[in-house]
Short mmCIF file of C-alpha atoms in Angstrom, two decimals:
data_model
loop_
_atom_site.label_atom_id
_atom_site.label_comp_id
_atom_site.label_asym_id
_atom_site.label_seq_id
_atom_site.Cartn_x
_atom_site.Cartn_y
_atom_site.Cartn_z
CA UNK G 166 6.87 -4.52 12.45
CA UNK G 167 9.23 -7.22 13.72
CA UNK G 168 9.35 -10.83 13.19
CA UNK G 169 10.24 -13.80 15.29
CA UNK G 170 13.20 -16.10 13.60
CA UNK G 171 14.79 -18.71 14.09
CA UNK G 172 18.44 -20.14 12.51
CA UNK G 173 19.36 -23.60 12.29
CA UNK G 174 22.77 -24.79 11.27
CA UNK G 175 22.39 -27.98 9.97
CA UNK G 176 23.89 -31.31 7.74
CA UNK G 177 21.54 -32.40 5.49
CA UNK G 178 22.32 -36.19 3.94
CA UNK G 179 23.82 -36.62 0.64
CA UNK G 180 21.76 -38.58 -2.31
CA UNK G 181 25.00 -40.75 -1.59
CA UNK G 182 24.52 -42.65 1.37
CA UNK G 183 28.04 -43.75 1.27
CA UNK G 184 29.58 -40.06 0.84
CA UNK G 185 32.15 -39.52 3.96
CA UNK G 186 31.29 -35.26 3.64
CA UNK G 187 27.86 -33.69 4.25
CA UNK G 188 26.37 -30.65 2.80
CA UNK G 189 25.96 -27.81 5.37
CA UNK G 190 22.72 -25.45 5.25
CA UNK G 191 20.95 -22.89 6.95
CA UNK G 192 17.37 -23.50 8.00
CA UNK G 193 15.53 -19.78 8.51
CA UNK G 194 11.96 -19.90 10.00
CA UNK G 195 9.86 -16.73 10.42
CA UNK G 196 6.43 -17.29 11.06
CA UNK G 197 6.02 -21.30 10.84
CA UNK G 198 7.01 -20.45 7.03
CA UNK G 199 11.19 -21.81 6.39
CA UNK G 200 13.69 -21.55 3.36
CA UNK G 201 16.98 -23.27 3.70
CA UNK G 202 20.17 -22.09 2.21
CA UNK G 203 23.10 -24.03 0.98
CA UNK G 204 26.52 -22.89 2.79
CA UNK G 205 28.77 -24.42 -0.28
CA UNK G 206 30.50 -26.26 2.85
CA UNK G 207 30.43 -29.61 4.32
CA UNK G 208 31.47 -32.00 7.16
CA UNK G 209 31.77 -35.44 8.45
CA UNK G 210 28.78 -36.27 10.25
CA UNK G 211 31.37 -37.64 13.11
CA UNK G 212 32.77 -34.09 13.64
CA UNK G 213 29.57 -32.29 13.65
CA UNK G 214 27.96 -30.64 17.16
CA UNK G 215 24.53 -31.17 16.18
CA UNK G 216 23.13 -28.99 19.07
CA UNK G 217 25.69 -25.99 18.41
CA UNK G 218 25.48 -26.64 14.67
CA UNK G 219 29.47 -26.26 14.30
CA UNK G 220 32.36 -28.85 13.63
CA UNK G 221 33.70 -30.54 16.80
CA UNK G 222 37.37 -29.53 17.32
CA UNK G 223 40.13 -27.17 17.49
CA UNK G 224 42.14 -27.90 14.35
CA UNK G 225 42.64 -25.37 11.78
CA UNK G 226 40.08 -26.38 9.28
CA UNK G 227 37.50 -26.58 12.35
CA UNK G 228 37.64 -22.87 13.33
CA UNK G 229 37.82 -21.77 9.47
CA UNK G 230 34.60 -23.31 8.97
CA UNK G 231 32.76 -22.31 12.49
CA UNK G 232 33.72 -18.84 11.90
CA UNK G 233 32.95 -18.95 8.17
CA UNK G 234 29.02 -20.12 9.52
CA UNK G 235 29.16 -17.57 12.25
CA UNK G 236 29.51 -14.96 9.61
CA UNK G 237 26.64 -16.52 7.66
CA UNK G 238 24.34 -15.98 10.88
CA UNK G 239 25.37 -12.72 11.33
CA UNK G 240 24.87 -12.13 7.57
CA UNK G 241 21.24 -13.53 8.24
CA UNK G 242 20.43 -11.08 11.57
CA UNK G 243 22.00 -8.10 9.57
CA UNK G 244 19.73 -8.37 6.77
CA UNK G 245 17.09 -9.17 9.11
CA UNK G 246 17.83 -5.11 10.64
CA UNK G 247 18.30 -4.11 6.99
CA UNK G 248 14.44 -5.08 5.99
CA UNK G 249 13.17 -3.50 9.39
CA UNK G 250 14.69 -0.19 8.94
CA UNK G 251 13.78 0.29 5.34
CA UNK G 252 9.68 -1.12 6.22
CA UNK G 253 9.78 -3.86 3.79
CA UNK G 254 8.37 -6.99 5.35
CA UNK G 255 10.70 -9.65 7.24
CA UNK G 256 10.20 -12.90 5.91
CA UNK G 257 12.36 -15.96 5.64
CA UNK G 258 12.09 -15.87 1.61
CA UNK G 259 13.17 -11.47 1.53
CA UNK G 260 15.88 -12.65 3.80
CA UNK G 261 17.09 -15.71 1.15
CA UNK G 262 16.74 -12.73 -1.89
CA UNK G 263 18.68 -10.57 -0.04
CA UNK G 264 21.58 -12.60 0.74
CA UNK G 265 21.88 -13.94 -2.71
CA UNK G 266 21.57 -10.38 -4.36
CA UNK G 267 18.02 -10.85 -5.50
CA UNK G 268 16.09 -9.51 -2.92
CA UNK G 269 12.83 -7.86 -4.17
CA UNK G 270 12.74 -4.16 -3.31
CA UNK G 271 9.02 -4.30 -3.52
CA UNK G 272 7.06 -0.96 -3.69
CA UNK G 273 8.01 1.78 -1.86
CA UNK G 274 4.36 3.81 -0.08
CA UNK G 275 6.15 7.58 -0.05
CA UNK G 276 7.65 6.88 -3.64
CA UNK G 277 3.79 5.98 -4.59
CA UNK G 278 2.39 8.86 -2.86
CA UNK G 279 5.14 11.72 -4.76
CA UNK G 280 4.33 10.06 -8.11
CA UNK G 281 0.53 10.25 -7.78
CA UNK G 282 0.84 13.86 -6.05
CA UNK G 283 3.33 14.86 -9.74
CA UNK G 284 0.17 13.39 -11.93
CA UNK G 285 -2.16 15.48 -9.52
CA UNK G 286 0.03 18.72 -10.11
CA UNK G 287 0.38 18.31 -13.84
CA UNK G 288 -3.17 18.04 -13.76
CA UNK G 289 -4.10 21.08 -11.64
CA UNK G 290 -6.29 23.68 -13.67
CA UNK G 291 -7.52 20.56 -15.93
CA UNK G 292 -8.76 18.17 -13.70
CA UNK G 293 -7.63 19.14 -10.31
CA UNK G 294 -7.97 22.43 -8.00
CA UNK G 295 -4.48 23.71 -6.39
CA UNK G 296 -5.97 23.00 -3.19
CA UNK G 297 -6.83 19.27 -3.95
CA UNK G 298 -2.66 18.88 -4.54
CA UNK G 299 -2.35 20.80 -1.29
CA UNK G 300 -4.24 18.57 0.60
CA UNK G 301 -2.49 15.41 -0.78
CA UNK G 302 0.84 16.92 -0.46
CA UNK G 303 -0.10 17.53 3.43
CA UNK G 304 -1.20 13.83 3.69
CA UNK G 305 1.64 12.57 2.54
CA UNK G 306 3.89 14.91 5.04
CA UNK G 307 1.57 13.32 7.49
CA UNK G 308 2.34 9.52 7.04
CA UNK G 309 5.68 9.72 7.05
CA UNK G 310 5.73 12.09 10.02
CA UNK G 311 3.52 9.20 11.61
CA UNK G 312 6.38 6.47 9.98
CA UNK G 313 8.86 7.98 11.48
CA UNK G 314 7.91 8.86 15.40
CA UNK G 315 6.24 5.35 15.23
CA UNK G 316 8.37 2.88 13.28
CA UNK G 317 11.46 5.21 12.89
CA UNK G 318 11.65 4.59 9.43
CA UNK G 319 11.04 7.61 5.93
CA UNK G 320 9.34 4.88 4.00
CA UNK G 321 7.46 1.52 3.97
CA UNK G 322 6.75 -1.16 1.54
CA UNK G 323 3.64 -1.25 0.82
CA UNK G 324 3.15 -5.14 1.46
CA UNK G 325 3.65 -4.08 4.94
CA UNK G 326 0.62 -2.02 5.24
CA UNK G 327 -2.27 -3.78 7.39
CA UNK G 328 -5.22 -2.80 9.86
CA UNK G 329 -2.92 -1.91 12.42
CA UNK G 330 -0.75 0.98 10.04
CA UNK G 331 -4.15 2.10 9.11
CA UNK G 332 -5.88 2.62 12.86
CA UNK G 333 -2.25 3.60 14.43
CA UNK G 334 -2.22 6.39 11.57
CA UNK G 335 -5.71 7.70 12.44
CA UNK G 336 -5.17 7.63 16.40
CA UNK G 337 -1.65 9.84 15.31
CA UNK G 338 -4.11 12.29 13.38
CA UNK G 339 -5.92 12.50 16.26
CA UNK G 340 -3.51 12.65 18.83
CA UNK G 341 -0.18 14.22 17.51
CA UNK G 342 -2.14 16.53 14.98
CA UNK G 343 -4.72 17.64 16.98
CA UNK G 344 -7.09 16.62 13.47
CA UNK G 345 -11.05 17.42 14.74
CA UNK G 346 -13.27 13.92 13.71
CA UNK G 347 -13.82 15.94 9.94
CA UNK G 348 -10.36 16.51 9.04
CA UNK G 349 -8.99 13.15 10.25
CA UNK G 350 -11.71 11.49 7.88
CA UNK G 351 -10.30 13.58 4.87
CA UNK G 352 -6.51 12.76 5.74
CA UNK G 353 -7.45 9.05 5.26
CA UNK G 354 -9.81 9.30 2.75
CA UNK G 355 -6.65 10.59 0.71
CA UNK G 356 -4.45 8.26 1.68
CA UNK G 357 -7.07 5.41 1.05
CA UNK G 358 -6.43 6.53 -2.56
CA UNK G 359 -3.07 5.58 -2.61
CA UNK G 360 -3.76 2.04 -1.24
CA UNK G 361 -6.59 1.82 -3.66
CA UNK G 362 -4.19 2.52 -6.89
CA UNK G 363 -2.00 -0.24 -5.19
CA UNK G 364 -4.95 -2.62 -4.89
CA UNK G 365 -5.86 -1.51 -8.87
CA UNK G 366 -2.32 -2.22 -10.06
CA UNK G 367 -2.42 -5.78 -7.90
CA UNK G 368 0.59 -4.58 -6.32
CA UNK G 369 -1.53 -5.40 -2.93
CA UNK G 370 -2.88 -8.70 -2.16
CA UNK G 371 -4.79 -7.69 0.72
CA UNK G 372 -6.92 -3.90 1.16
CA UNK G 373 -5.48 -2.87 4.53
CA UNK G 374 -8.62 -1.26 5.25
CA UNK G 375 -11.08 -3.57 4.60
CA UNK G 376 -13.02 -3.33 8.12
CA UNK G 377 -11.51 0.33 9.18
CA UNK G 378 -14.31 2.31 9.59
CA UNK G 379 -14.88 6.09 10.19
CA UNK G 380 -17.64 8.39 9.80
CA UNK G 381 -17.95 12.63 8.57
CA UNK G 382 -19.74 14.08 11.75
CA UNK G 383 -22.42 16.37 10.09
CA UNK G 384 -21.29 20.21 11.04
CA UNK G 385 -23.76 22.80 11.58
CA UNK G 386 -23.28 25.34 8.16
CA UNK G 387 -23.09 29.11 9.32
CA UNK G 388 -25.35 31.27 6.89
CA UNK G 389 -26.73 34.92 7.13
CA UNK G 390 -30.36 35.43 8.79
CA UNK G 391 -32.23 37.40 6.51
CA UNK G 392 -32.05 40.35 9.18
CA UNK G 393 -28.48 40.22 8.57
CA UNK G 394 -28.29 39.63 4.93
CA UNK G 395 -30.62 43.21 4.95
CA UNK G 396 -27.88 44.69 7.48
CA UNK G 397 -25.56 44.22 4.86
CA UNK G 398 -26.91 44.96 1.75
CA UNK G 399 -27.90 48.50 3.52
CA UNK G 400 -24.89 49.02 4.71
CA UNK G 401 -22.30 51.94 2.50
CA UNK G 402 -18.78 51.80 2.88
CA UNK G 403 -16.58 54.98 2.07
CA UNK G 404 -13.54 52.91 0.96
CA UNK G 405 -14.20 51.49 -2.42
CA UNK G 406 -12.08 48.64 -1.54
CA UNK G 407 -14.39 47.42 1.75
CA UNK G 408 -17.36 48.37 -0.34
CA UNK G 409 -16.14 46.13 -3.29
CA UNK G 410 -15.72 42.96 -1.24
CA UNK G 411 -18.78 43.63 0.30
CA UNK G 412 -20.48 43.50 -3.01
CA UNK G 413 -19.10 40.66 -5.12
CA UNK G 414 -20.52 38.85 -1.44
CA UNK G 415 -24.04 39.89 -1.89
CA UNK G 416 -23.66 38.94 -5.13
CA UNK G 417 -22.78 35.03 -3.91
CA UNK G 418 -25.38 35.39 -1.66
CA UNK G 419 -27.86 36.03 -4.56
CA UNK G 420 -26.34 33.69 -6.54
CA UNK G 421 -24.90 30.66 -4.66
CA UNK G 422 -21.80 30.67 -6.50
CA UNK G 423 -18.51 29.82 -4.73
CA UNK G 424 -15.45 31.89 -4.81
CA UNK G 425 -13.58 29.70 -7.27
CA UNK G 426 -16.47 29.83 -9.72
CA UNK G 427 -17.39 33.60 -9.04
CA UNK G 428 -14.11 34.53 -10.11
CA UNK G 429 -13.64 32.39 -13.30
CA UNK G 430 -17.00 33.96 -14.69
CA UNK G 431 -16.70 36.15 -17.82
CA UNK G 432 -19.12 37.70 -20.21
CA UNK G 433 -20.00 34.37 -22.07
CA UNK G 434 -21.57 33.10 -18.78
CA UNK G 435 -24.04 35.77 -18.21
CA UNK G 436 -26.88 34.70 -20.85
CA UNK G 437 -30.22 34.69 -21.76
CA UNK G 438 -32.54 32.21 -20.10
CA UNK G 439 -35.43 30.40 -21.40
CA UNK G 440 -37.55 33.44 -19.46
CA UNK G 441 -35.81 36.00 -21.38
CA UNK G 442 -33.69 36.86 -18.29
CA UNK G 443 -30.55 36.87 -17.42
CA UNK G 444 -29.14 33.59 -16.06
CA UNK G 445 -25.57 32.70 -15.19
CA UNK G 446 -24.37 28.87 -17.24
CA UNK G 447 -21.18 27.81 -15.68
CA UNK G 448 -19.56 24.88 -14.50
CA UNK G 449 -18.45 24.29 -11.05
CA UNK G 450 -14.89 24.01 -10.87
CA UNK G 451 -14.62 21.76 -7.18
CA UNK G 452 -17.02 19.23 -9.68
CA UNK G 453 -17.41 20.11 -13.09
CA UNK G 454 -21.31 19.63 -12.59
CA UNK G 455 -23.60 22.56 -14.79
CA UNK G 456 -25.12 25.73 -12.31
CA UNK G 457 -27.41 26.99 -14.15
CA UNK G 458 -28.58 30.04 -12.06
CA UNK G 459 -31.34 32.84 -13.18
CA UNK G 460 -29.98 36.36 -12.00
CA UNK G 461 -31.97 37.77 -8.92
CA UNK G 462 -32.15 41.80 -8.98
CA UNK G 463 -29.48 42.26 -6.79
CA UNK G 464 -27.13 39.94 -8.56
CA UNK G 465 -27.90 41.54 -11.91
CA UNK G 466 -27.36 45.36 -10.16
CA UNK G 467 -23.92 44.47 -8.69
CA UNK G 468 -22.99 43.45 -12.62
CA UNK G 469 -24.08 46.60 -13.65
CA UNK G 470 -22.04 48.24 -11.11
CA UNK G 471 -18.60 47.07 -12.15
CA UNK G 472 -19.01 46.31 -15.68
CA UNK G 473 -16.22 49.03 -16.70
CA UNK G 474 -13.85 48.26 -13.47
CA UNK G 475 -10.42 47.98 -15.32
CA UNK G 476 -10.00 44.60 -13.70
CA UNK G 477 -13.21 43.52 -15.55
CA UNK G 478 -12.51 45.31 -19.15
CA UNK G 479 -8.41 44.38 -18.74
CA UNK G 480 -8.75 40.58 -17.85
CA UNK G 481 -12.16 40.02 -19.62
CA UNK G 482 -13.84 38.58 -16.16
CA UNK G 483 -17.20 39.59 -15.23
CA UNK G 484 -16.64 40.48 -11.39
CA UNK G 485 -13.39 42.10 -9.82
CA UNK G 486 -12.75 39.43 -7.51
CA UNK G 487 -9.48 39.91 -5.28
CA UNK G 488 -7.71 36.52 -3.71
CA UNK G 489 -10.04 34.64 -1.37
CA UNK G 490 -7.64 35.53 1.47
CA UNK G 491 -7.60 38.83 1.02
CA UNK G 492 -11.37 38.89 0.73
CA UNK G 493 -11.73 36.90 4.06
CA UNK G 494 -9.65 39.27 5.72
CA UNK G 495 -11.90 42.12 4.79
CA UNK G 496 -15.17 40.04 5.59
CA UNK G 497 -14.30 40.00 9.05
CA UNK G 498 -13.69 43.99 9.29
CA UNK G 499 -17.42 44.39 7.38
CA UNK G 500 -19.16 41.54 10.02
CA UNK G 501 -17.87 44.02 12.89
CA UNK G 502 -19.12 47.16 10.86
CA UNK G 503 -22.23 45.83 10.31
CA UNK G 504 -22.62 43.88 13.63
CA UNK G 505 -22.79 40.70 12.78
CA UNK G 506 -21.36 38.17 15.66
CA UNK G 507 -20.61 35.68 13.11
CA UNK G 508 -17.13 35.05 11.41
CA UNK G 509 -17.60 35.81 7.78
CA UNK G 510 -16.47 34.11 5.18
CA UNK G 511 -16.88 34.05 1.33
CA UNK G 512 -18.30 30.52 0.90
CA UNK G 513 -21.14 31.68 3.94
CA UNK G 514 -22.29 33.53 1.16
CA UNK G 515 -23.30 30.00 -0.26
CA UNK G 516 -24.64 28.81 2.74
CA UNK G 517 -26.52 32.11 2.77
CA UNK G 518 -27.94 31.46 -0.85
CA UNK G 519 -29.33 28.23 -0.31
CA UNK G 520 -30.97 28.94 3.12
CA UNK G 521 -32.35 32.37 3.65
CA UNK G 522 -32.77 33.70 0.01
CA UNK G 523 -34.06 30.35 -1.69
CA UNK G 524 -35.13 27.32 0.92
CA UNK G 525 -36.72 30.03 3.30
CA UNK G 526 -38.88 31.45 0.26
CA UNK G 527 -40.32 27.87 -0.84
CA UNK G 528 -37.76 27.48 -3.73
CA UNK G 529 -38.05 23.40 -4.18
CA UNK G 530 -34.87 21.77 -2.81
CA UNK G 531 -34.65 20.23 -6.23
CA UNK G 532 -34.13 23.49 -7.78
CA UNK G 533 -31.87 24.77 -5.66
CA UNK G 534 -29.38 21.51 -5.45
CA UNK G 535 -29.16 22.34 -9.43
CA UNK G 536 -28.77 25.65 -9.22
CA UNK G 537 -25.66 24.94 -6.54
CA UNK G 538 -24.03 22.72 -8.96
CA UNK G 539 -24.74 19.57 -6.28
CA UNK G 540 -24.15 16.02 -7.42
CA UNK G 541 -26.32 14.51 -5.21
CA UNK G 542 -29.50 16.27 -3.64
CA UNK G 543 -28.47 14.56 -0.14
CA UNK G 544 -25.63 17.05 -0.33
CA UNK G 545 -28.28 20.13 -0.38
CA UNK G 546 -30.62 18.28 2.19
CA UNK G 547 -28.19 19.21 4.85
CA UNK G 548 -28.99 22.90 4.48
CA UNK G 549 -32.78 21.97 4.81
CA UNK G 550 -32.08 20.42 8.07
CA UNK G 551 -31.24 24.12 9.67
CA UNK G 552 -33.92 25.70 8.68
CA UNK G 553 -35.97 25.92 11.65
CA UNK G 554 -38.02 29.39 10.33
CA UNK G 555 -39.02 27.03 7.29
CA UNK G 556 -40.59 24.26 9.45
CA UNK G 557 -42.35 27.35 11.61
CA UNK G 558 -43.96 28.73 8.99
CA UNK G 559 -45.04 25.85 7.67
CA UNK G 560 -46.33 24.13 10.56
CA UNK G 561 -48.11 27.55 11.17
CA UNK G 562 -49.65 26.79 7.84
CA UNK G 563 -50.77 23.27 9.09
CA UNK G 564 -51.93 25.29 12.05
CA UNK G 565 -54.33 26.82 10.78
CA UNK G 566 -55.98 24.87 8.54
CA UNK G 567 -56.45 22.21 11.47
CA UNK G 568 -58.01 25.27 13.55
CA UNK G 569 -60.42 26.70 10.38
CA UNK G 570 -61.32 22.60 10.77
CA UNK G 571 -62.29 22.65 14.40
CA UNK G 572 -64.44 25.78 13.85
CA UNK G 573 -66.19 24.24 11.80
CA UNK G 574 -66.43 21.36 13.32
CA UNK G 575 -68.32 23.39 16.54
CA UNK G 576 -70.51 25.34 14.49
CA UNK G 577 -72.32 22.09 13.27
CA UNK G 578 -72.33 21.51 16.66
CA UNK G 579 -74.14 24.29 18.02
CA UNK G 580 -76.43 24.01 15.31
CA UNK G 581 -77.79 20.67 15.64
#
């Protein structure tokens, strides 16, 4: 973050040959790359220490004008302190601008950041989830917690920003945070947003992380066996609250639908289908893509069941949903009622939907990436992966067809 310079007091010759006073500037070099600046002072060459760059002499005028130049220097080293503690970069020319008042402020990275987090906010419920602003809003806490243990500076301009910022900001994730691989790629995945609105308003000349590479390490996604889903479904609770969470999660796990999306559905979105069933038409809110789901049994009888809940007929929804915390916090009291070692939570449910009630019973993967609301069927590909029943069974299938084959095979055989 700090630069090499170099000051050089110096007479430069007058157009005039014949003038008796020479001009007096300032040479500053940082980098191979100089500016020179005029003192509005001059000498005669005769009196000038060329090596010390100060008049020869103990008159009057001679310390005047050496401590007038020593001022200048210090002027120079000061601003020079001034650019490194604010993070805007140290070069000769920011140095010139900033002694003759008309330094360039440049860009400011945390001023950035607040303004796009503000159009994020204003946005949230239109565009944006709450926890998308949450997530940039810790980002941002996290760069300049990183600016300031590292460079000991609250902001940076953004022309400062290079490779190094970039990889010393994901070792601090790493390190300092304690950020796993996942979460470390999603910090600076956010903050690569900012730099890329720099980059789109040419306020960058340079993308700072143009070879910084990371990589999302796939994670295994917990899901209900089917043993378990059937544990659960069984399963009566004699608190209605318990047994009201543990519906409206069967019904995700019939229905795929995430909490978020479960608990903006109303009346309108329960329809008729092209079968003359009962489908659910929403849009996922995390995407805005179209779920278009048709309404198992169980799905349809968990409807049924709370249809005149006051929460339902009060706030015209079609479920009683409670928050997602509070839902997660009961989930985990059910799992230990029920037996189930794993640590529930309501978007399982999901991972449930697409594995053990519609991969695991030869729904197409095609299918069920639409019916999830997926933008990209690579996205619903990593369930398949997990599904080592699926790849039993149908191996077993392969099995025997090869066996029915070799049968036959010996029976011509023995005849012949």
């Amino acid at each position: 973050m700090n630069n090499f310079i170099t000051i050089l007091v110096h007479l430069v010759q007058p157009a005039d040959k014949n003038a008796s006073l020479y001009p007096i500037y300032i040479r500053i070099t940082i980098d191979g790359k100089r500016v020179e600046l005029s003192t509005k002072r001059d000498c005669e060459p005769a009196k000038w220490n060329r090596k010390a760059g100060r008049m020869i002499g103990s008159t009057e005028k001679a310390r005047q004008l050496n401590t007038f130049l020593d001022g200048m220097v210090s002027k120079i080293y000061d601003c020079q302190n001034d650019l490194i503690r604010n993070g805007t970069k140290v070069t000769s020319n920011n140095i010139k601008d900033k002694l003759s008042g008309k330094q360039d402020k440049g860009r400011m990275l945390v001023s950035i950041f607040k303004q796009h987090n503000k159009e994020v906010e204003n946005l949230v419920g239109k565009e944006y989830a709450q926890g998308t602003l949450d997530r940039y809003k810790v980002t941002l806490n996290h760069v300049v917690e990183f600016m300031q243990k590292k460079y000991g500076i609250d902001d940076i301009d953004i022309r400062m920003l290079n490779y190094e910022f970039i990889t010393d900001f994901n070792f601090f994730l790493r390190t300092v945070r304690n950020c796993g691989n996942n979460s470390a790629v999603k910090y600076i995945k956010n903050f690569k947003k900012i730099i890329l609105i720099c980059l789109s308003n040419n306020w960058l000349d340079k993308d700072p992380f143009l070879k910084f590479k990371q990589k999302v390490k796939e994670v295994e996604r917990d899901f209900l066996s089917e043993e378990e889903l059937q544990v659960l479904c069984s399963k009566e609770f004699n608190l209605h609250r318990v047994q009201l969470v543990k519906d409206l999660f069967v019904f995700s796990c019939y229905t795929g639908l995430a909490y978020i999306d479960a608990k903006n559905l109303t009346q309108d979105n329960l329809v008729i289908g092209i079968d003359g069933n009962h489908w659910i038409h929403t849009h996922r809110k995390k995407t805005d893509i179209p779920s278009h789901i048709p309404l198992l049994p169980q799905a349809m009888a968990i409807i049924e069941k709370y249809k005149d809940h006051p929460k339902v007929i009060n706030k015209a929804v079609l479920l009683p949903l409670q928050s997602n915390q509070k839902m997660n916090a009961y989930l985990k009291e059910i799992a230990d009622l029920c037996g189930i070692k794993k640590e529930l939570t309501f978007h399982i449910a999901r991972h449930t939907f697409a594995t053990t009630v519609t991969l695991s019973n030869d729904v197409p993967i095609e299918s069920v990436s639409k019916m999830l609301g997926h933008k990209s069927l690579r996205t619903t590909q990593h369930y398949a992966k997990i599904l080592d029943k699926k790849v039993s069974n149908d191996m077993n299938i392969l099995r025997t067809k090869f066996t029915s084959k070799m049968e036959v095979i010996k029976d011509k055989k023995a005849i012949s």
